[in-house]
Amino acid sequence: MTAVGLGSFLHEDDHPWLHRQVRDIASRGEGELTAIVHERTNGRTVRVAHVRPASGVEWTTSADNLQLIP
């Protein structure tokens, strides 16, 4: 993983699923994975995925909630 610093965030710029169709198992939503960002929260770092469906209204979820759509 290569990460690029953005202030208090780190952005994964080489995740193998970037710009591919994924499913968020928490919401059952599907869309294109546009970014994974590492955010610091309460002294720990969490990986947050940004998913954009066909409607264009992007949402975030835990990166652990993603499944690649074949």
mmCIF file of N, CA and C in Angstrom:
data_model
loop_
_atom_site.group_PDB
_atom_site.id
_atom_site.type_symbol
_atom_site.label_atom_id
_atom_site.label_comp_id
_atom_site.label_asym_id
_atom_site.label_seq_id
_atom_site.Cartn_x
_atom_site.Cartn_y
_atom_site.Cartn_z
ATOM 1 N N MET A 1 0.851 -1.183 0.000
ATOM 2 C CA MET A 1 0.000 0.000 0.000
ATOM 3 C C MET A 1 0.885 1.230 0.000
ATOM 4 N N THR A 2 0.570 2.134 -0.847
ATOM 5 C CA THR A 2 1.207 3.436 -0.850
ATOM 6 C C THR A 2 0.186 4.420 -0.325
ATOM 7 N N ALA A 3 0.586 5.238 0.621
ATOM 8 C CA ALA A 3 -0.343 6.210 1.196
ATOM 9 C C ALA A 3 0.182 7.612 0.957
ATOM 10 N N VAL A 4 -0.728 8.526 0.687
ATOM 11 C CA VAL A 4 -0.399 9.930 0.464
ATOM 12 C C VAL A 4 -1.019 10.729 1.589
ATOM 13 N N GLY A 5 -0.236 11.574 2.272
ATOM 14 C CA GLY A 5 -0.745 12.351 3.394
ATOM 15 C C GLY A 5 -1.620 13.505 2.956
ATOM 16 N N LEU A 6 -2.736 13.688 3.642
ATOM 17 C CA LEU A 6 -3.638 14.820 3.406
ATOM 18 C C LEU A 6 -3.991 15.406 4.770
ATOM 19 N N GLY A 7 -3.075 16.118 5.367
ATOM 20 C CA GLY A 7 -3.319 16.639 6.703
ATOM 21 C C GLY A 7 -3.349 15.498 7.697
ATOM 22 N N SER A 8 -4.480 15.311 8.396
ATOM 23 C CA SER A 8 -4.579 14.234 9.378
ATOM 24 C C SER A 8 -5.104 12.942 8.752
ATOM 25 N N PHE A 9 -5.240 12.927 7.416
ATOM 26 C CA PHE A 9 -5.737 11.756 6.708
ATOM 27 C C PHE A 9 -4.626 11.157 5.855
ATOM 28 N N LEU A 10 -4.718 9.858 5.601
ATOM 29 C CA LEU A 10 -3.846 9.200 4.638
ATOM 30 C C LEU A 10 -4.734 8.557 3.595
ATOM 31 N N HIS A 11 -4.427 8.764 2.348
ATOM 32 C CA HIS A 11 -5.227 8.263 1.238
ATOM 33 C C HIS A 11 -4.474 7.118 0.564
ATOM 34 N N GLU A 12 -5.102 5.942 0.427
ATOM 35 C CA GLU A 12 -4.487 4.829 -0.288
ATOM 36 C C GLU A 12 -4.614 5.098 -1.782
ATOM 37 N N ASP A 13 -3.507 5.233 -2.460
ATOM 38 C CA ASP A 13 -3.583 5.554 -3.878
ATOM 39 C C ASP A 13 -3.358 4.357 -4.791
ATOM 40 N N ASP A 14 -3.148 3.170 -4.237
ATOM 41 C CA ASP A 14 -2.915 2.009 -5.094
ATOM 42 C C ASP A 14 -3.725 0.786 -4.662
ATOM 43 N N HIS A 15 -4.874 0.995 -4.028
ATOM 44 C CA HIS A 15 -5.702 -0.138 -3.632
ATOM 45 C C HIS A 15 -6.163 -0.876 -4.889
ATOM 46 N N PRO A 16 -6.098 -2.204 -4.919
ATOM 47 C CA PRO A 16 -6.425 -2.942 -6.145
ATOM 48 C C PRO A 16 -7.885 -2.827 -6.589
ATOM 49 N N TRP A 17 -8.785 -2.399 -5.715
ATOM 50 C CA TRP A 17 -10.198 -2.300 -6.080
ATOM 51 C C TRP A 17 -10.608 -0.880 -6.477
ATOM 52 N N LEU A 18 -9.706 0.084 -6.440
ATOM 53 C CA LEU A 18 -10.059 1.446 -6.822
ATOM 54 C C LEU A 18 -10.639 1.473 -8.233
ATOM 55 N N HIS A 19 -11.729 2.203 -8.384
ATOM 56 C CA HIS A 19 -12.431 2.386 -9.660
ATOM 57 C C HIS A 19 -13.068 1.095 -10.180
ATOM 58 N N ARG A 20 -13.315 0.152 -9.259
ATOM 59 C CA ARG A 20 -14.030 -1.078 -9.606
ATOM 60 C C ARG A 20 -15.344 -1.091 -8.834
ATOM 61 N N GLN A 21 -16.276 -1.922 -9.273
ATOM 62 C CA GLN A 21 -17.587 -2.014 -8.639
ATOM 63 C C GLN A 21 -17.489 -2.868 -7.378
ATOM 64 N N VAL A 22 -18.028 -2.320 -6.275
ATOM 65 C CA VAL A 22 -18.002 -3.009 -4.984
ATOM 66 C C VAL A 22 -19.397 -2.981 -4.357
ATOM 67 N N ARG A 23 -19.589 -3.846 -3.379
ATOM 68 C CA ARG A 23 -20.828 -3.878 -2.597
ATOM 69 C C ARG A 23 -20.463 -3.590 -1.141
ATOM 70 N N ASP A 24 -21.239 -2.733 -0.515
ATOM 71 C CA ASP A 24 -21.108 -2.425 0.911
ATOM 72 C C ASP A 24 -22.032 -3.394 1.641
ATOM 73 N N ILE A 25 -21.476 -4.358 2.362
ATOM 74 C CA ILE A 25 -22.321 -5.367 3.005
ATOM 75 C C ILE A 25 -23.178 -4.788 4.124
ATOM 76 N N ALA A 26 -22.785 -3.644 4.667
ATOM 77 C CA ALA A 26 -23.569 -3.022 5.746
ATOM 78 C C ALA A 26 -24.862 -2.410 5.207
ATOM 79 N N SER A 27 -24.772 -1.728 4.061
ATOM 80 C CA SER A 27 -25.953 -1.046 3.515
ATOM 81 C C SER A 27 -26.555 -1.791 2.318
ATOM 82 N N ARG A 28 -25.819 -2.772 1.804
ATOM 83 C CA ARG A 28 -26.191 -3.512 0.595
ATOM 84 C C ARG A 28 -26.155 -2.642 -0.654
ATOM 85 N N GLY A 29 -25.547 -1.458 -0.536
ATOM 86 C CA GLY A 29 -25.400 -0.572 -1.683
ATOM 87 C C GLY A 29 -24.241 -1.012 -2.564
ATOM 88 N N GLU A 30 -24.325 -0.661 -3.835
ATOM 89 C CA GLU A 30 -23.284 -0.992 -4.787
ATOM 90 C C GLU A 30 -22.852 0.257 -5.537
ATOM 91 N N GLY A 31 -21.570 0.316 -5.879
ATOM 92 C CA GLY A 31 -21.059 1.444 -6.633
ATOM 93 C C GLY A 31 -19.572 1.312 -6.866
ATOM 94 N N GLU A 32 -18.975 2.376 -7.383
ATOM 95 C CA GLU A 32 -17.544 2.409 -7.690
ATOM 96 C C GLU A 32 -16.756 2.845 -6.457
ATOM 97 N N LEU A 33 -15.725 2.100 -6.128
ATOM 98 C CA LEU A 33 -14.830 2.496 -5.038
ATOM 99 C C LEU A 33 -13.963 3.641 -5.538
ATOM 100 N N THR A 34 -14.125 4.827 -4.947
ATOM 101 C CA THR A 34 -13.388 6.000 -5.409
ATOM 102 C C THR A 34 -12.173 6.320 -4.546
ATOM 103 N N ALA A 35 -12.174 5.887 -3.293
ATOM 104 C CA ALA A 35 -11.031 6.168 -2.415
ATOM 105 C C ALA A 35 -11.132 5.338 -1.142
ATOM 106 N N ILE A 36 -9.980 5.106 -0.552
ATOM 107 C CA ILE A 36 -9.917 4.586 0.817
ATOM 108 C C ILE A 36 -9.014 5.542 1.583
ATOM 109 N N VAL A 37 -9.541 6.054 2.680
ATOM 110 C CA VAL A 37 -8.842 7.063 3.473
ATOM 111 C C VAL A 37 -8.635 6.523 4.881
ATOM 112 N N HIS A 38 -7.453 6.748 5.423
ATOM 113 C CA HIS A 38 -7.165 6.393 6.814
ATOM 114 C C HIS A 38 -7.477 7.620 7.660
ATOM 115 N N GLU A 39 -8.389 7.478 8.609
ATOM 116 C CA GLU A 39 -8.761 8.595 9.474
ATOM 117 C C GLU A 39 -8.381 8.274 10.907
ATOM 118 N N ARG A 40 -7.874 9.277 11.607
ATOM 119 C CA ARG A 40 -7.550 9.118 13.030
ATOM 120 C C ARG A 40 -8.756 9.511 13.847
ATOM 121 N N THR A 41 -9.217 8.592 14.685
ATOM 122 C CA THR A 41 -10.383 8.814 15.529
ATOM 123 C C THR A 41 -10.097 8.267 16.921
ATOM 124 N N ASN A 42 -10.182 9.118 17.917
ATOM 125 C CA ASN A 42 -9.975 8.704 19.309
ATOM 126 C C ASN A 42 -8.687 7.909 19.503
ATOM 127 N N GLY A 43 -7.600 8.378 18.893
ATOM 128 C CA GLY A 43 -6.301 7.753 19.089
ATOM 129 C C GLY A 43 -6.063 6.503 18.258
ATOM 130 N N ARG A 44 -6.994 6.131 17.390
ATOM 131 C CA ARG A 44 -6.776 4.967 16.539
ATOM 132 C C ARG A 44 -7.040 5.351 15.087
ATOM 133 N N THR A 45 -6.548 4.546 14.183
ATOM 134 C CA THR A 45 -6.713 4.805 12.768
ATOM 135 C C THR A 45 -7.703 3.820 12.180
ATOM 136 N N VAL A 46 -8.677 4.329 11.433
ATOM 137 C CA VAL A 46 -9.668 3.477 10.768
ATOM 138 C C VAL A 46 -9.594 3.724 9.264
ATOM 139 N N ARG A 47 -9.890 2.678 8.484
ATOM 140 C CA ARG A 47 -9.901 2.775 7.020
ATOM 141 C C ARG A 47 -11.338 3.002 6.571
ATOM 142 N N VAL A 48 -11.580 4.124 5.909
ATOM 143 C CA VAL A 48 -12.909 4.507 5.460
ATOM 144 C C VAL A 48 -12.931 4.480 3.931
ATOM 145 N N ALA A 49 -13.895 3.731 3.385
ATOM 146 C CA ALA A 49 -14.038 3.621 1.937
ATOM 147 C C ALA A 49 -15.078 4.617 1.446
ATOM 148 N N HIS A 50 -14.836 5.204 0.283
ATOM 149 C CA HIS A 50 -15.770 6.109 -0.380
ATOM 150 C C HIS A 50 -16.316 5.384 -1.608
ATOM 151 N N VAL A 51 -17.643 5.241 -1.658
ATOM 152 C CA VAL A 51 -18.297 4.484 -2.729
ATOM 153 C C VAL A 51 -19.274 5.411 -3.447
ATOM 154 N N ARG A 52 -19.230 5.405 -4.785
ATOM 155 C CA ARG A 52 -20.122 6.260 -5.575
ATOM 156 C C ARG A 52 -21.005 5.386 -6.475
ATOM 157 N N PRO A 53 -22.318 5.372 -6.226
ATOM 158 C CA PRO A 53 -23.234 4.620 -7.084
ATOM 159 C C PRO A 53 -23.539 5.388 -8.366
ATOM 160 N N ALA A 54 -24.351 4.804 -9.223
ATOM 161 C CA ALA A 54 -24.719 5.446 -10.493
ATOM 162 C C ALA A 54 -25.408 6.789 -10.267
ATOM 163 N N SER A 55 -26.118 6.955 -9.137
ATOM 164 C CA SER A 55 -26.807 8.218 -8.848
ATOM 165 C C SER A 55 -25.832 9.355 -8.590
ATOM 166 N N GLY A 56 -24.575 9.022 -8.264
ATOM 167 C CA GLY A 56 -23.564 10.038 -8.018
ATOM 168 C C GLY A 56 -23.469 10.518 -6.583
ATOM 169 N N VAL A 57 -24.368 10.057 -5.700
ATOM 170 C CA VAL A 57 -24.344 10.470 -4.304
ATOM 171 C C VAL A 57 -23.457 9.496 -3.529
ATOM 172 N N GLU A 58 -22.240 9.934 -3.258
ATOM 173 C CA GLU A 58 -21.233 9.091 -2.628
ATOM 174 C C GLU A 58 -21.522 8.891 -1.151
ATOM 175 N N TRP A 59 -21.152 7.719 -0.619
ATOM 176 C CA TRP A 59 -21.261 7.468 0.816
ATOM 177 C C TRP A 59 -19.966 6.828 1.302
ATOM 178 N N THR A 60 -19.814 6.773 2.618
ATOM 179 C CA THR A 60 -18.640 6.154 3.217
ATOM 180 C C THR A 60 -19.063 4.961 4.058
ATOM 181 N N THR A 61 -18.126 4.027 4.182
ATOM 182 C CA THR A 61 -18.327 2.831 4.990
ATOM 183 C C THR A 61 -16.962 2.324 5.408
ATOM 184 N N SER A 62 -16.928 1.409 6.332
ATOM 185 C CA SER A 62 -15.665 0.792 6.702
ATOM 186 C C SER A 62 -15.119 0.018 5.514
ATOM 187 N N ALA A 63 -13.824 0.114 5.271
ATOM 188 C CA ALA A 63 -13.220 -0.630 4.175
ATOM 189 C C ALA A 63 -13.402 -2.140 4.362
ATOM 190 N N ASP A 64 -13.560 -2.581 5.597
ATOM 191 C CA ASP A 64 -13.784 -4.002 5.875
ATOM 192 C C ASP A 64 -15.156 -4.488 5.415
ATOM 193 N N ASN A 65 -16.070 -3.569 5.129
ATOM 194 C CA ASN A 65 -17.424 -3.926 4.693
ATOM 195 C C ASN A 65 -17.533 -4.168 3.187
ATOM 196 N N LEU A 66 -16.455 -4.026 2.442
ATOM 197 C CA LEU A 66 -16.531 -4.098 0.991
ATOM 198 C C LEU A 66 -16.366 -5.516 0.447
ATOM 199 N N GLN A 67 -17.132 -5.774 -0.613
ATOM 200 C CA GLN A 67 -16.969 -6.994 -1.413
ATOM 201 C C GLN A 67 -16.804 -6.551 -2.852
ATOM 202 N N LEU A 68 -15.885 -7.165 -3.568
ATOM 203 C CA LEU A 68 -15.701 -6.878 -4.983
ATOM 204 C C LEU A 68 -16.818 -7.551 -5.762
ATOM 205 N N ILE A 69 -17.442 -6.828 -6.688
ATOM 206 C CA ILE A 69 -18.467 -7.408 -7.544
ATOM 207 C C ILE A 69 -17.784 -7.935 -8.791
ATOM 208 N N PRO A 70 -17.906 -9.238 -9.052
ATOM 209 C CA PRO A 70 -17.202 -9.815 -10.223
ATOM 210 C C PRO A 70 -17.748 -9.300 -11.534
#
